[in-house]
N, C-alpha and C. Protein backbone atom coordinates (compact mmCIF):
# COMPACT_ATOMS: atom_id res chain seq x y z
N MET A 1 -3.69 -23.04 1.59
CA MET A 1 -2.74 -21.96 1.62
C MET A 1 -1.80 -22.10 0.43
N ASN A 2 -1.57 -21.02 -0.28
CA ASN A 2 -0.71 -21.03 -1.44
C ASN A 2 0.71 -20.67 -1.01
N LEU A 3 1.47 -21.68 -0.61
CA LEU A 3 2.83 -21.45 -0.11
C LEU A 3 3.76 -20.94 -1.19
N GLN A 4 3.54 -21.37 -2.42
CA GLN A 4 4.40 -20.91 -3.51
C GLN A 4 4.26 -19.39 -3.67
N LEU A 5 3.04 -18.90 -3.61
CA LEU A 5 2.83 -17.46 -3.71
C LEU A 5 3.48 -16.74 -2.54
N LEU A 6 3.28 -17.25 -1.32
CA LEU A 6 3.87 -16.61 -0.15
C LEU A 6 5.39 -16.53 -0.26
N ARG A 7 5.99 -17.55 -0.81
CA ARG A 7 7.45 -17.56 -0.96
C ARG A 7 7.92 -16.60 -2.04
N SER A 8 7.07 -16.34 -3.04
CA SER A 8 7.49 -15.50 -4.15
C SER A 8 7.35 -14.01 -3.84
N LEU A 9 6.57 -13.65 -2.86
CA LEU A 9 6.39 -12.24 -2.53
C LEU A 9 7.63 -11.68 -1.86
N GLN A 10 7.94 -10.45 -2.23
CA GLN A 10 9.05 -9.74 -1.60
C GLN A 10 8.48 -8.53 -0.86
N TYR A 11 8.95 -8.34 0.36
CA TYR A 11 8.49 -7.23 1.18
C TYR A 11 9.63 -6.23 1.33
N LYS A 12 9.32 -4.98 1.11
CA LYS A 12 10.33 -3.93 1.19
C LYS A 12 9.82 -2.81 2.09
N GLU A 13 10.66 -2.39 3.00
CA GLU A 13 10.33 -1.30 3.91
C GLU A 13 10.63 0.03 3.20
N GLN A 14 9.83 0.30 2.21
CA GLN A 14 10.02 1.51 1.43
C GLN A 14 8.72 1.91 0.76
N LEU A 15 8.67 3.16 0.35
CA LEU A 15 7.52 3.62 -0.41
C LEU A 15 7.66 3.14 -1.84
N PRO A 16 6.56 2.73 -2.43
CA PRO A 16 6.61 2.34 -3.84
C PRO A 16 6.66 3.58 -4.73
N ALA A 17 6.96 3.38 -5.99
CA ALA A 17 6.85 4.48 -6.96
C ALA A 17 5.41 4.96 -6.95
N ILE A 18 5.22 6.25 -7.05
CA ILE A 18 3.87 6.81 -6.91
C ILE A 18 2.92 6.28 -7.97
N ASN A 19 3.39 6.04 -9.17
CA ASN A 19 2.49 5.51 -10.21
C ASN A 19 2.02 4.11 -9.86
N GLU A 20 2.90 3.30 -9.28
CA GLU A 20 2.51 1.96 -8.84
C GLU A 20 1.49 2.04 -7.71
N TYR A 21 1.75 2.94 -6.76
CA TYR A 21 0.81 3.10 -5.64
C TYR A 21 -0.54 3.61 -6.13
N TRP A 22 -0.53 4.56 -7.03
CA TRP A 22 -1.76 5.11 -7.59
C TRP A 22 -2.60 3.98 -8.21
N ASP A 23 -1.96 3.14 -8.99
CA ASP A 23 -2.67 2.02 -9.62
C ASP A 23 -3.25 1.08 -8.56
N LEU A 24 -2.44 0.73 -7.55
CA LEU A 24 -2.91 -0.16 -6.49
C LEU A 24 -4.04 0.49 -5.70
N PHE A 25 -3.88 1.75 -5.34
CA PHE A 25 -4.89 2.47 -4.58
C PHE A 25 -6.23 2.46 -5.31
N ASN A 26 -6.19 2.62 -6.61
CA ASN A 26 -7.42 2.67 -7.39
C ASN A 26 -8.12 1.33 -7.52
N THR A 27 -7.49 0.23 -7.12
CA THR A 27 -8.17 -1.06 -7.11
C THR A 27 -9.16 -1.16 -5.95
N THR A 28 -9.07 -0.24 -4.98
CA THR A 28 -9.91 -0.29 -3.79
C THR A 28 -11.27 0.38 -3.95
N ASP A 29 -11.39 1.23 -4.93
CA ASP A 29 -12.58 2.08 -5.12
C ASP A 29 -12.71 3.14 -4.03
N TRP A 30 -11.72 3.27 -3.15
CA TRP A 30 -11.77 4.31 -2.11
C TRP A 30 -11.83 5.70 -2.72
N ASN A 31 -11.20 5.86 -3.87
CA ASN A 31 -11.11 7.19 -4.44
C ASN A 31 -12.44 7.66 -5.02
N ASN A 32 -13.41 6.78 -5.12
CA ASN A 32 -14.75 7.22 -5.52
C ASN A 32 -15.29 8.22 -4.51
N GLU A 33 -14.92 8.04 -3.24
CA GLU A 33 -15.35 8.95 -2.19
C GLU A 33 -14.34 10.07 -1.93
N TYR A 34 -13.05 9.69 -1.86
CA TYR A 34 -12.02 10.66 -1.48
C TYR A 34 -11.70 11.69 -2.55
N LYS A 35 -11.68 11.27 -3.80
CA LYS A 35 -11.35 12.16 -4.93
C LYS A 35 -9.93 12.72 -4.83
N PHE A 36 -8.98 11.90 -4.38
CA PHE A 36 -7.59 12.32 -4.30
C PHE A 36 -6.97 12.41 -5.69
N THR A 37 -5.99 13.27 -5.82
CA THR A 37 -5.16 13.28 -7.01
C THR A 37 -3.92 12.44 -6.71
N ILE A 38 -3.17 12.13 -7.73
CA ILE A 38 -1.93 11.39 -7.52
C ILE A 38 -0.97 12.21 -6.65
N THR A 39 -1.02 13.52 -6.78
CA THR A 39 -0.18 14.40 -5.96
C THR A 39 -0.60 14.34 -4.50
N ASP A 40 -1.91 14.31 -4.24
CA ASP A 40 -2.40 14.19 -2.86
C ASP A 40 -1.87 12.91 -2.22
N LEU A 41 -1.96 11.80 -2.95
CA LEU A 41 -1.51 10.52 -2.41
C LEU A 41 -0.01 10.49 -2.19
N LYS A 42 0.72 11.10 -3.08
CA LYS A 42 2.18 11.16 -2.93
C LYS A 42 2.53 11.90 -1.64
N LYS A 43 1.89 13.03 -1.40
CA LYS A 43 2.13 13.79 -0.16
C LYS A 43 1.77 12.96 1.06
N ALA A 44 0.65 12.25 0.99
CA ALA A 44 0.18 11.47 2.13
C ALA A 44 1.17 10.36 2.48
N ILE A 45 1.57 9.56 1.49
CA ILE A 45 2.44 8.44 1.83
C ILE A 45 3.85 8.88 2.21
N GLU A 46 4.27 10.04 1.70
CA GLU A 46 5.59 10.56 2.09
C GLU A 46 5.63 10.96 3.56
N LYS A 47 4.48 11.19 4.18
CA LYS A 47 4.41 11.56 5.60
C LYS A 47 4.34 10.35 6.52
N SER A 48 4.43 9.15 5.94
CA SER A 48 4.33 7.92 6.73
C SER A 48 5.52 7.79 7.67
N TRP A 49 5.26 7.25 8.84
CA TRP A 49 6.32 6.95 9.80
C TRP A 49 7.01 5.64 9.40
N TYR A 50 6.22 4.71 8.84
CA TYR A 50 6.73 3.41 8.40
C TYR A 50 5.85 2.94 7.25
N ALA A 51 6.47 2.28 6.27
CA ALA A 51 5.70 1.74 5.15
C ALA A 51 6.26 0.37 4.78
N LEU A 52 5.36 -0.50 4.33
CA LEU A 52 5.76 -1.81 3.86
C LEU A 52 5.06 -2.08 2.54
N SER A 53 5.85 -2.39 1.53
CA SER A 53 5.32 -2.68 0.20
C SER A 53 5.55 -4.15 -0.11
N ALA A 54 4.56 -4.79 -0.75
CA ALA A 54 4.67 -6.19 -1.14
C ALA A 54 4.69 -6.27 -2.66
N PHE A 55 5.66 -7.01 -3.17
CA PHE A 55 5.84 -7.14 -4.61
C PHE A 55 5.82 -8.61 -5.02
N ASP A 56 5.19 -8.87 -6.13
CA ASP A 56 5.27 -10.16 -6.80
C ASP A 56 6.09 -9.89 -8.05
N SER A 57 7.32 -10.35 -8.05
CA SER A 57 8.31 -9.93 -9.05
C SER A 57 8.46 -8.42 -8.92
N ASP A 58 8.16 -7.68 -9.98
CA ASP A 58 8.27 -6.22 -9.90
C ASP A 58 6.92 -5.54 -9.76
N LYS A 59 5.85 -6.31 -9.56
CA LYS A 59 4.50 -5.75 -9.48
C LYS A 59 4.12 -5.48 -8.02
N LEU A 60 3.73 -4.25 -7.73
CA LEU A 60 3.23 -3.90 -6.40
C LEU A 60 1.87 -4.54 -6.20
N VAL A 61 1.76 -5.42 -5.20
CA VAL A 61 0.49 -6.13 -4.97
C VAL A 61 -0.07 -5.87 -3.58
N GLY A 62 0.69 -5.18 -2.74
CA GLY A 62 0.21 -4.87 -1.40
C GLY A 62 0.96 -3.70 -0.81
N PHE A 63 0.30 -3.00 0.10
CA PHE A 63 0.92 -1.84 0.74
C PHE A 63 0.21 -1.58 2.06
N GLY A 64 0.97 -1.14 3.03
CA GLY A 64 0.43 -0.69 4.30
C GLY A 64 1.38 0.34 4.88
N ARG A 65 0.84 1.19 5.72
CA ARG A 65 1.71 2.21 6.32
C ARG A 65 1.24 2.53 7.72
N VAL A 66 2.13 3.16 8.46
CA VAL A 66 1.86 3.61 9.82
C VAL A 66 2.07 5.11 9.86
N ILE A 67 1.13 5.80 10.48
CA ILE A 67 1.32 7.22 10.78
C ILE A 67 1.40 7.32 12.30
N ALA A 68 2.27 8.21 12.78
CA ALA A 68 2.53 8.28 14.22
C ALA A 68 2.91 9.68 14.65
N ASP A 69 2.68 9.94 15.95
CA ASP A 69 3.09 11.23 16.50
C ASP A 69 4.51 11.18 17.05
N GLY A 70 5.10 9.99 17.08
CA GLY A 70 6.47 9.85 17.54
C GLY A 70 6.62 9.71 19.04
N VAL A 71 5.53 9.77 19.77
CA VAL A 71 5.60 9.68 21.22
C VAL A 71 4.64 8.63 21.77
N HIS A 72 3.38 8.74 21.41
CA HIS A 72 2.37 7.94 22.08
C HIS A 72 1.50 7.12 21.15
N HIS A 73 1.05 7.72 20.06
CA HIS A 73 0.08 7.05 19.21
C HIS A 73 0.66 6.73 17.84
N ALA A 74 0.25 5.58 17.31
CA ALA A 74 0.55 5.18 15.94
C ALA A 74 -0.67 4.45 15.39
N PHE A 75 -0.93 4.67 14.13
CA PHE A 75 -2.10 4.08 13.49
C PHE A 75 -1.68 3.35 12.22
N ILE A 76 -2.16 2.12 12.07
CA ILE A 76 -1.95 1.38 10.84
C ILE A 76 -3.05 1.80 9.88
N VAL A 77 -2.65 2.26 8.71
CA VAL A 77 -3.63 2.75 7.73
C VAL A 77 -3.28 2.25 6.33
N ASP A 78 -4.23 2.42 5.45
CA ASP A 78 -4.04 2.13 4.03
C ASP A 78 -3.53 0.73 3.75
N ILE A 79 -4.10 -0.26 4.41
CA ILE A 79 -3.76 -1.65 4.11
C ILE A 79 -4.47 -2.02 2.80
N ILE A 80 -3.68 -2.25 1.77
CA ILE A 80 -4.25 -2.54 0.45
C ILE A 80 -3.62 -3.82 -0.08
N VAL A 81 -4.44 -4.74 -0.53
CA VAL A 81 -3.99 -5.94 -1.22
C VAL A 81 -4.72 -5.97 -2.56
N HIS A 82 -3.95 -6.07 -3.63
CA HIS A 82 -4.55 -6.12 -4.96
C HIS A 82 -5.63 -7.20 -4.99
N PRO A 83 -6.78 -6.93 -5.59
CA PRO A 83 -7.87 -7.91 -5.59
C PRO A 83 -7.49 -9.29 -6.10
N GLN A 84 -6.58 -9.38 -7.05
CA GLN A 84 -6.16 -10.68 -7.57
C GLN A 84 -5.36 -11.48 -6.54
N TYR A 85 -4.91 -10.84 -5.47
CA TYR A 85 -4.09 -11.51 -4.46
C TYR A 85 -4.84 -11.70 -3.14
N GLN A 86 -6.06 -11.23 -3.05
CA GLN A 86 -6.83 -11.37 -1.83
C GLN A 86 -7.29 -12.82 -1.68
N ALA A 87 -7.28 -13.29 -0.45
CA ALA A 87 -7.75 -14.64 -0.10
C ALA A 87 -6.98 -15.74 -0.80
N MET A 88 -5.72 -15.47 -1.15
CA MET A 88 -4.89 -16.48 -1.81
C MET A 88 -4.01 -17.23 -0.82
N ALA A 89 -3.83 -16.65 0.35
CA ALA A 89 -2.92 -17.28 1.31
C ALA A 89 -3.67 -18.21 2.23
C-alpha cells in the first residue's frame, strides 16, 4: 500500500472544472461508445446530487458522483480513477 500517495490526495465535495473532468473522463475510453461532448458531460455532472473529486496537488485524478431522486433511490455512478493512479493503494 502506498501510504505516501494516500496522504497526498485531497478529496473535495465539489465538481471539478469541466476541462479537468473532460480530460479524466477520456482516460476511460467510455466516450468511444457514448460520443458525449464536453457540454453533455457538463450538464450531466451538474445534475449530480453529490460529487467527490480526488486531487493530487492540483491534478484531478479521481471522481465519483451520486444521482438520486431525493426520496428513495440513489445510484453511485461515474467512478473514475486516472489510469496512472489505479492499483496504487
